Coordinates of C-alpha atoms in Angstrom, one line a residue:
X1 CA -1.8 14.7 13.1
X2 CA -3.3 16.9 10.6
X3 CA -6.4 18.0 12.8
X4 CA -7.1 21.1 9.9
X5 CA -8.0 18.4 7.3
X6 CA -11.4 18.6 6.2
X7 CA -12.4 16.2 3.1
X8 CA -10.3 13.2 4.3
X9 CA -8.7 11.9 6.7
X10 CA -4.7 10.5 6.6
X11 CA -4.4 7.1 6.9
X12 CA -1.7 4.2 6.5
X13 CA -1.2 1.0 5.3
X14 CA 1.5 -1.6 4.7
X15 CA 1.9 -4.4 1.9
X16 CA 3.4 -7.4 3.4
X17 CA 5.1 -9.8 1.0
X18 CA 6.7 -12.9 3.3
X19 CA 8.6 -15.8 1.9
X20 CA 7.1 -18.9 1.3
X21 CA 8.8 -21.8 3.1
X22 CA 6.6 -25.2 4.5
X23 CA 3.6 -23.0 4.4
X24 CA 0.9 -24.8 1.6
X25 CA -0.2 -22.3 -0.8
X26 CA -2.5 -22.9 -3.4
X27 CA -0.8 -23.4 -7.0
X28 CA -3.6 -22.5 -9.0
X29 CA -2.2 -24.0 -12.3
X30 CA 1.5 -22.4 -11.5
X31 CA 3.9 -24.6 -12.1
X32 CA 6.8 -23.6 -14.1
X33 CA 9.0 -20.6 -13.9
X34 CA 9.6 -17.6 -16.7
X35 CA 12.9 -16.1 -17.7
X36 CA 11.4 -12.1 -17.8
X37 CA 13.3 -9.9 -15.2
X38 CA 10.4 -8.0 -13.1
X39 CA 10.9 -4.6 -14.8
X40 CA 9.9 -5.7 -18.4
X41 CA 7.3 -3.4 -19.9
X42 CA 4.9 -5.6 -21.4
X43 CA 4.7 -8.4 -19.7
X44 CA 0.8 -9.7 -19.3
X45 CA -1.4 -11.9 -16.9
X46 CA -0.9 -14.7 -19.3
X47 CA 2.6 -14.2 -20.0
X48 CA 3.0 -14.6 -16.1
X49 CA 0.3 -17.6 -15.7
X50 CA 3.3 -20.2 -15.4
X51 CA 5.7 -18.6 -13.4
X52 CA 6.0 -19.7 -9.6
X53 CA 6.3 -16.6 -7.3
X54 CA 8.6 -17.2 -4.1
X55 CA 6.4 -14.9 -1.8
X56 CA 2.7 -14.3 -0.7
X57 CA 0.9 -11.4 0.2
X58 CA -1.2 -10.6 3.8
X59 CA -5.3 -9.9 2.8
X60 CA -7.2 -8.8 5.5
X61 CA -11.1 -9.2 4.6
X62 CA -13.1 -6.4 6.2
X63 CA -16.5 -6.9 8.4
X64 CA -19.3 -6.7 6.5
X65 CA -20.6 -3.6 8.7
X66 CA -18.0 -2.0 7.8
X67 CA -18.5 1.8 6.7
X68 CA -15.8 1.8 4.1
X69 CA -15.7 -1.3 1.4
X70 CA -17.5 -4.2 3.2
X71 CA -16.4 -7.1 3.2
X72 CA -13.6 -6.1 1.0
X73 CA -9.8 -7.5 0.7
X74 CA -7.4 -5.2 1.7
X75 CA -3.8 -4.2 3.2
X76 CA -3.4 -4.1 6.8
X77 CA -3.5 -0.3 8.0
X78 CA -5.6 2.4 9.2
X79 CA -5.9 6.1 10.8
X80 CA -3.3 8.0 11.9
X81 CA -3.5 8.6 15.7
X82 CA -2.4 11.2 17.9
X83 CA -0.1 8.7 19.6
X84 CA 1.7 8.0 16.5
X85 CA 2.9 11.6 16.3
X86 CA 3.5 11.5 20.2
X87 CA 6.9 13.3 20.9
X88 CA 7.6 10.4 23.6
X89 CA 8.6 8.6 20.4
X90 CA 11.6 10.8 20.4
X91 CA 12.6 9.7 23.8
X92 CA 11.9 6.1 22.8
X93 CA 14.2 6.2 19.8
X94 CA 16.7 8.3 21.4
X95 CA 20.0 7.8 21.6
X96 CA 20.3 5.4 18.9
X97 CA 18.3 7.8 16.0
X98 CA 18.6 10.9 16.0
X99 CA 15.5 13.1 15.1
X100 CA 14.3 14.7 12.7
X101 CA 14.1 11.7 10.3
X102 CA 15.2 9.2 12.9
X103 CA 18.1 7.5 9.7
X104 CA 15.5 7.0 7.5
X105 CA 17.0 7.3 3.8
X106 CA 16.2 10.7 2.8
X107 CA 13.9 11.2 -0.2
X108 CA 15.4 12.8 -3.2
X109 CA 11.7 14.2 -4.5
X110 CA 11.8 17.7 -4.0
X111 CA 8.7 18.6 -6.4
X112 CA 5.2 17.0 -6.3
X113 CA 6.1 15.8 -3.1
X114 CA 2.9 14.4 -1.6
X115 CA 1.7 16.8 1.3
X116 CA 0.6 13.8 3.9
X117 CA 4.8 13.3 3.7
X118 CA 6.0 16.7 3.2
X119 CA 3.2 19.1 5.6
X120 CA 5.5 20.3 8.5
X121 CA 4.4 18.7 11.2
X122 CA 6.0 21.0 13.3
X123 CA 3.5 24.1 13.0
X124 CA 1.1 21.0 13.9
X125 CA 2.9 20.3 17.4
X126 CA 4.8 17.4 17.0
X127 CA 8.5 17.2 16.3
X128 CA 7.6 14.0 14.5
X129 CA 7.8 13.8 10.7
X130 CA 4.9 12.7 8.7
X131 CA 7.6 9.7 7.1
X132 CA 8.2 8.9 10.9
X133 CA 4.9 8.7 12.1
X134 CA 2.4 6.7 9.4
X135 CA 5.0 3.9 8.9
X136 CA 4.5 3.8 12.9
X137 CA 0.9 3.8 12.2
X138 CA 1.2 1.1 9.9
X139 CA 2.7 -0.7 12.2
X140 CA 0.3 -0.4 15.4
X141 CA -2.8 -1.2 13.1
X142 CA -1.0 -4.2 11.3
X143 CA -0.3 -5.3 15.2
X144 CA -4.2 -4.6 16.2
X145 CA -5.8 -6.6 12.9
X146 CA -3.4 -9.3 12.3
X147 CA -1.0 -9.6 15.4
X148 CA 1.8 -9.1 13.2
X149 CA 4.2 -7.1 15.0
X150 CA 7.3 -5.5 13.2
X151 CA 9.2 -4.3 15.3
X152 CA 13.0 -4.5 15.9
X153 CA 15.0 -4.9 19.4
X154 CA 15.9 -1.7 20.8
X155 CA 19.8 -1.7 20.3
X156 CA 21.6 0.5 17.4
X157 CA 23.0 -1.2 14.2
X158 CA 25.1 0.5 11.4
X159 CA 23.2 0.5 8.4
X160 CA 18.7 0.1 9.4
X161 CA 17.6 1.4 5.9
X162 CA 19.5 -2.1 4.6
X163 CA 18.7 -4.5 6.6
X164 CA 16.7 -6.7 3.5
X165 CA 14.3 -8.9 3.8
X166 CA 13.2 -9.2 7.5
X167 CA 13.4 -11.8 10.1
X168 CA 11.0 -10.7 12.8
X169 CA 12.0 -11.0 16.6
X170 CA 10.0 -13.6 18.6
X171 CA 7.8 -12.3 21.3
X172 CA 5.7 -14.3 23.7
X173 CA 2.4 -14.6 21.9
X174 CA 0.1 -14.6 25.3
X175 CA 1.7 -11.3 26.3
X176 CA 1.2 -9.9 22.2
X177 CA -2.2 -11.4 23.0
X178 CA -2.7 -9.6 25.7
X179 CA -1.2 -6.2 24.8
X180 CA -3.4 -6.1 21.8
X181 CA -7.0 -5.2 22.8
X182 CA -4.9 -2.6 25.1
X183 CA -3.6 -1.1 21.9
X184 CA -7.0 -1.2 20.1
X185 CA -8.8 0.9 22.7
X186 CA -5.8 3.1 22.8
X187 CA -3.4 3.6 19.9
X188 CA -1.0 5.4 23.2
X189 CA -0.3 1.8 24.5
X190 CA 0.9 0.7 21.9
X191 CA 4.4 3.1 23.0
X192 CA 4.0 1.3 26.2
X193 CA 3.8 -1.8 24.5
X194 CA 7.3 -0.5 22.6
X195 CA 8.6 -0.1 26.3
X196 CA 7.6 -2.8 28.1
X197 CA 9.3 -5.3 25.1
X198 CA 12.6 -2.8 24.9
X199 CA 11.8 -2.9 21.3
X200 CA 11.4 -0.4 18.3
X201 CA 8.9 0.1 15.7
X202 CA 11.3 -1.0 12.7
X203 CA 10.0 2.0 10.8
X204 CA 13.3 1.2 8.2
X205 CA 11.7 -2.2 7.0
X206 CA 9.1 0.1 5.6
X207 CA 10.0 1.1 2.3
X208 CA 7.6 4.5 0.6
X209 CA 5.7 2.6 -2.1
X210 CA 2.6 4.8 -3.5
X211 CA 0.0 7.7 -2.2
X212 CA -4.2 6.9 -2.5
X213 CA -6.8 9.9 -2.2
X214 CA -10.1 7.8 -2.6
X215 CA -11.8 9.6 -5.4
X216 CA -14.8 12.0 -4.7
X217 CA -17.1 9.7 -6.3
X218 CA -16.4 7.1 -3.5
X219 CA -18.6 9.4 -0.9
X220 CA -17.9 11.9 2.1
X221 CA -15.7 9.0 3.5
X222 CA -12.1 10.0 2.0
X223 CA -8.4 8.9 3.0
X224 CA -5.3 10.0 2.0
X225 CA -3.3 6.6 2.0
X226 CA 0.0 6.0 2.6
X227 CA 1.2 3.3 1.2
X228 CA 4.4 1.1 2.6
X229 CA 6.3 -2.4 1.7
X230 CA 7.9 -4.4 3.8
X231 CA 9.7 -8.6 2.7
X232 CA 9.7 -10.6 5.5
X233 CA 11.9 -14.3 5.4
X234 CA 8.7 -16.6 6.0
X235 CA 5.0 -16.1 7.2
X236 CA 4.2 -14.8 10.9
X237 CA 1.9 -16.2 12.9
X238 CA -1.3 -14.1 12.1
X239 CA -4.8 -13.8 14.0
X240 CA -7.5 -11.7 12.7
X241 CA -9.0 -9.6 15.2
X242 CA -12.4 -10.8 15.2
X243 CA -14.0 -7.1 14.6
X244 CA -12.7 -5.0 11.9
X245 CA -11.3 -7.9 10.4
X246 CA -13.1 -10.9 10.2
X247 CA -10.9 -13.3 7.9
X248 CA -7.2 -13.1 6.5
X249 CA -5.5 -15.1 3.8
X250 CA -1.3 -15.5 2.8
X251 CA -2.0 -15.7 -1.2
X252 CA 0.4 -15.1 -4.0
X253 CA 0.1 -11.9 -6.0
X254 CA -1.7 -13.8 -9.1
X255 CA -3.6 -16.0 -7.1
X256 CA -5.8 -12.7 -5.4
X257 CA -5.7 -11.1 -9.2
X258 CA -7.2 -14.2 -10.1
X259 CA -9.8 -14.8 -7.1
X260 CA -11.1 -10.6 -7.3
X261 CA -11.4 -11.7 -11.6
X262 CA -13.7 -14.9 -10.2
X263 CA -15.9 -12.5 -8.3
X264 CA -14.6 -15.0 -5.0
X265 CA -12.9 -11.9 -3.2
X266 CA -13.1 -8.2 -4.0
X267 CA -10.6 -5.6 -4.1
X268 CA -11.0 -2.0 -4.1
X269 CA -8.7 -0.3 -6.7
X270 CA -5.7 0.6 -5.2
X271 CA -5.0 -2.6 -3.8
X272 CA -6.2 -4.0 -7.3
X273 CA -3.2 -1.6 -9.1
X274 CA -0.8 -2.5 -6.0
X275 CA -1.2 -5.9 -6.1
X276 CA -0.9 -6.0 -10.2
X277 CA 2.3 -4.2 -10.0
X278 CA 3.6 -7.2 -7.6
X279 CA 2.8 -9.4 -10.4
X280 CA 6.1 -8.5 -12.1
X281 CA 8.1 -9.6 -9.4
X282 CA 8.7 -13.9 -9.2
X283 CA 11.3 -13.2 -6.4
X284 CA 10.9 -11.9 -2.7
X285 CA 14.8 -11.1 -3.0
X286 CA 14.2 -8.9 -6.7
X287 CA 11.2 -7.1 -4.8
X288 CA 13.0 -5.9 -1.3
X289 CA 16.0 -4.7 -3.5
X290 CA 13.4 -2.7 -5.9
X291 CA 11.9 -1.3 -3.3
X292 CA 14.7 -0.6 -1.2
X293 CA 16.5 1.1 -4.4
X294 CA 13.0 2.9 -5.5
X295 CA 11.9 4.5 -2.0
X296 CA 14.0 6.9 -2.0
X297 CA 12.5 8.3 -5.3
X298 CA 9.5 9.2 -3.5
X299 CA 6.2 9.0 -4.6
X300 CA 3.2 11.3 -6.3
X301 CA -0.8 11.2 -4.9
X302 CA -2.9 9.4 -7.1
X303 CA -6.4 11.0 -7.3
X304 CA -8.4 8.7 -9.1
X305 CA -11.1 10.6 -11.5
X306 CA -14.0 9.0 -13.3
X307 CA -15.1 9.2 -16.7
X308 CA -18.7 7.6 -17.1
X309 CA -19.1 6.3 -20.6
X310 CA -21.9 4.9 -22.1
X311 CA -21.5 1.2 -21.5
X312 CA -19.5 1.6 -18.0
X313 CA -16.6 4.0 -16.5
X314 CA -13.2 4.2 -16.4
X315 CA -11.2 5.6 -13.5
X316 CA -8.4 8.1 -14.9
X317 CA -5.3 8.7 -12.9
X318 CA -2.2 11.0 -13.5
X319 CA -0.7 11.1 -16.9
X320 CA -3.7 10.0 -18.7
X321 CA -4.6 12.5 -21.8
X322 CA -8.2 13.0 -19.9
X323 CA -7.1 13.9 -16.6
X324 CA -6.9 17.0 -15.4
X325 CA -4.0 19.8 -15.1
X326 CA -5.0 20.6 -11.8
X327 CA -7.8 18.6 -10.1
X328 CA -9.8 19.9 -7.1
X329 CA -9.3 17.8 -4.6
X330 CA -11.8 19.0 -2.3
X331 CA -14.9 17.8 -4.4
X332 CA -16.5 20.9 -4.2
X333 CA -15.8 21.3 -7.5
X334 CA -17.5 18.5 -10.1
X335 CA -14.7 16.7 -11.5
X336 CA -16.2 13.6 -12.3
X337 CA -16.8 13.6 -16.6
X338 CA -19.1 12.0 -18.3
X339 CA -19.6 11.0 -22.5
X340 CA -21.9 9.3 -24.7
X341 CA -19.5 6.9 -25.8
X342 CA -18.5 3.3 -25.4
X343 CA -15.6 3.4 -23.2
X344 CA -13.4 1.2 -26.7
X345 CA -14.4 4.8 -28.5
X346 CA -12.9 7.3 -25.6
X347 CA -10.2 5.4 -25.2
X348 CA -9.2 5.7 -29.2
X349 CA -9.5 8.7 -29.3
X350 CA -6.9 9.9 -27.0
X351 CA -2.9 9.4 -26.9
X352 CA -1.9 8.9 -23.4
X353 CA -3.2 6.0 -21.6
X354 CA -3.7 5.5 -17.6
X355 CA -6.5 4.5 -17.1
X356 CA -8.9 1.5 -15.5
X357 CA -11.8 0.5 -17.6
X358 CA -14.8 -0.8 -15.7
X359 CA -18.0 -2.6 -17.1
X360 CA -18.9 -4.6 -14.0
X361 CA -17.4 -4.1 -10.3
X362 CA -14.6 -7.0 -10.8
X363 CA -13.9 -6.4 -14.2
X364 CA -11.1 -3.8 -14.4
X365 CA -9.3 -3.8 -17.6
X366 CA -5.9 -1.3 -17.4
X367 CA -4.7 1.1 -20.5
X368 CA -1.6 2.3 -19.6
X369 CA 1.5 3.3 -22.6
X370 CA 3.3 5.9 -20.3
X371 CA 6.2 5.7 -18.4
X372 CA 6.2 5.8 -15.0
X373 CA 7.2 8.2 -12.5
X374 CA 10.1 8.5 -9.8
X375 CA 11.4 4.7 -10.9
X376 CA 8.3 2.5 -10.3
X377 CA 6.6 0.2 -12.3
X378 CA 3.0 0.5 -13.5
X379 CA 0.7 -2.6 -12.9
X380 CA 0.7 -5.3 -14.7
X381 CA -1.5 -5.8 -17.9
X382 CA -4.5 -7.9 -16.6
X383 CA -6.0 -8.7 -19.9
X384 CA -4.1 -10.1 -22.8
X385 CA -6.3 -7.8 -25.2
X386 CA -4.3 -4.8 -24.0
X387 CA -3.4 -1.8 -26.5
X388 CA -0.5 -0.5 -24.4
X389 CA 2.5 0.5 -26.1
X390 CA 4.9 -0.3 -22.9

C-alpha cells in the first residue's frame, strides 16, 4: 500500500461478465443475432440493437449517502487495504506459486506502464506486487458487496493464467454469510477466511483490463482504479450488502447502455466507456479469450480532462488532438480548458478524436477515429450520428 499518495487514493475493481443459463433476463427488443466478429471498427448501438448477447454483467448501485457518485451503478471494487499487500499472502500461496508474480502471465508493456502496477512495492514494505495485490483486493470487496467469492481450491494446476471461463467452487453460504461482516470490519480476515476454506484468491481469472484517475474536476475525492475482468460459466448467487450497496442487477451489456440513455440508472464514465467496449462482444467465449490474449499487453492510465464548451463539455482522454503532452496529475496545476464554442465546432476543428461529449449528465455521445492502444478495443459508438473514421 502506497501510504506516500497524496491526491488519490489506489483502488480496485472487477467487471464480471457470467453466462446466462435459466436465469430470465430482460430482452429489451433483442431478438436476433448479427454476423460482425467483436473487433469490427465501426460497429454502432444500432448496428448491435438485434444481436442477442450470451452473458450479463454484475451492477452494484451505490447508497445514496454515499460520498463518491450516489446512488450510482458501478463495478464491484474498492480500496486497497493493508491486508491485501500482507506478506502472509506469500505463505498462503506458497508452495504452489512462487513469488514475486505468484504465475501470473507477465506483462509485455515496458513503457507507459501505469505506476499503481509498476511502483515497487518493495521500498513500500511488502514483497507483494501491485498486480498481486489489487486483483486480491478486487476480490475481498466483490466478496464484502455482493457475496461473490472467487476464489479457487488451494491445490496446484499446470496452466492458472488459462483456465477460461470460470466455474466457481461451492462454499456453504451460512459460513460465507457469516465470514462476511468479519471481512468488512477487517479486510485482514478475509486471509483467514482464505485459510479456514483451504482456498486461494484465483487472482489468474482476473485478466488487466484498463487504468481510471477520476479527473480533477470530480473533487478532492480521487482514485486511481484498477480495472480487472473475469467470465464466469453461469450467475452466482449474489446479496447486496445492505450498506454500501443497496441494490444489484445481472443485465446485459446493451441493456445498462440503454437504461443509463433512459435516465433509469446512472453510470459514471468509466464504467459508461467499459461497459460500451463490452458491447462488441455477443459471446462470453469471444470475450475470456480477448481478454485472456490482450492482458498481457498491459494497459495505459486514463486521466480524463475536460473541455467546457459553450453549450456543454466534453471529457478528453489520451490520444485526443486537445489533450495534453503531459498532464499534471496532481490538480495543482489548472488543466481543465474551456472555449466559447459549441462543442459540434471544437470538435471540427481538430483531427484526432477521443473524446466524450456531454450536454446533459446521461447524454454522452463518443468521438473517437484513433486506434487503440496495447490491442484493446475502444467503446462502442453509442449514437448512430457518429463522425468517427474507425
Amino acid at each position: 500500500m502506497n501510504r506516500d499518495l497524496k491526491y488519490w487514493k489506489e483502488s480496485a475493481t472487477v467487471i464480471l461478465a457470467a453466462g446466462i443459463r435459466n436465469h430470465k433476463l430482460s430482452e429489451s427488443g433483442i431478438n436476433t443475432q448479427i454476423s460482425q466478429q467483436p473487433h469490427e471498427r465501426n460497429l454502432t448501438l444500432s448496428s448491435v440493437a438485434k444481436s442477442v448477447c450470451d452473458f450479463a454483467l454484475l451492477l452494484l448501485q451505490r447508497n445514496q449517502r454515499s460520498t463518491f457518485f450516489p446512488n450510482a451503478y458501478v463495478f464491484p471494487g474498492g480500496r486497497i487495504s493493508t491486508a491485501d499487500f500482507s506478506n502472509e499472502w506469500i505463505q498462503l500461496f506458497h508452495p504452489y506459486c512462487q513469488s514475486p508474480n505468484l504465475k501470473l502471465d507477465t506483462v509485455k508493456q515496458t513503457d507507459r506502464r501505469s505506476s499503481i502496477f509498476a511502483t515497487h512495492r518493495g521500498k513500500l514494505g511488502s514483497q507483494i506486487p501491485g498486480e498481486v495485490a489489487f486483483r486480491i483486493c478486487a476480490i475481498r470487496e466483490t466478496f464484502e458487496e455482493s457475496g461473490i467469492l472467487l476464489v479457487k481450491p488451494n491445490n496446484p494446476d499446470k496452466d492458472l493464467n488459462k483456465q477460461g471461463v470460470i466455474q466457481l467452487a461451492h462454499y456453504d453460504q451460512n459460513k460465507l454469510a457469516s465470514w462476511r461482516p468479519l471481512v468488512q470490519e477487517n479486510a485482514a480476515n478475509f486471509i483467514r477466511l482464505c485459510k479456514e476454506l483451504d482456498c486461494l484468491p484465483n487472482i489468474w481469472a482476473l485478466k488487466e483490463w484498463s487504468n481510471w484517475l477520476t479527473p480533477t474536476s470530480q473533487g478532492s475525492k480521487r482514485f486511481d482504479a484498477a480495472f480487472f475482468i473475469c467470465c464466469l460459466e453461469e450467475i452466482p448467487f449474489t446479496v447486496p450488502d445492505g450498506h454500501e450497496i443497496i441494490f444489484h442487477s445481472w443485465m446485459r451489456p446493451l441493456e445498462v447502455i440503454k437504461g443509463h440513455q433512459s435516465e433509469q440508472l446512472f453510470l459514471p464514465p468509466p464504467q459508461w466507456y467499459e461497459i460500451g467496449r463490452l458491447c462488441r462482444f455477443i459471446h462470453l467465449q469471444d470475450l475470456q479469450q480477448f481478454s485472456q490474449d490482450r492482458s498481457v499487453e498491459g494497459c495505459e492510465r486514463w486521466f480524463p480532462i475536460r473541455l467546457l464548451a459553450s453549450d456543454g463539455f466534453a471529457t478528453l482522454l489520451p490520444g485526443d488532438d486537445l489533450y495534453p503532452e503531459d498532464p499534471d496529475l496532481t490538480g495543482e496545476t489548472e488543466l481543465n480548458l474551456t472555449t466559447s464554442k459549441s462543442l459540434n465546432q471544437a470538435r471540427l476543428e481538430v483531427r484526432r478524436l477521443h473524446r466524450i461529449e456531454f450536454r446533459k449528465p446521461h447524454d454522452g455521445t463518443l468521438y473517437v477515429n484513433i486506434e487503440p492502444q496495447y490491442k484493446h478495443v475502444h467503446s462502442l459508438m453509442m449514437n448512430s450520428h457518429h463522425n468517427s473514421h474507425l
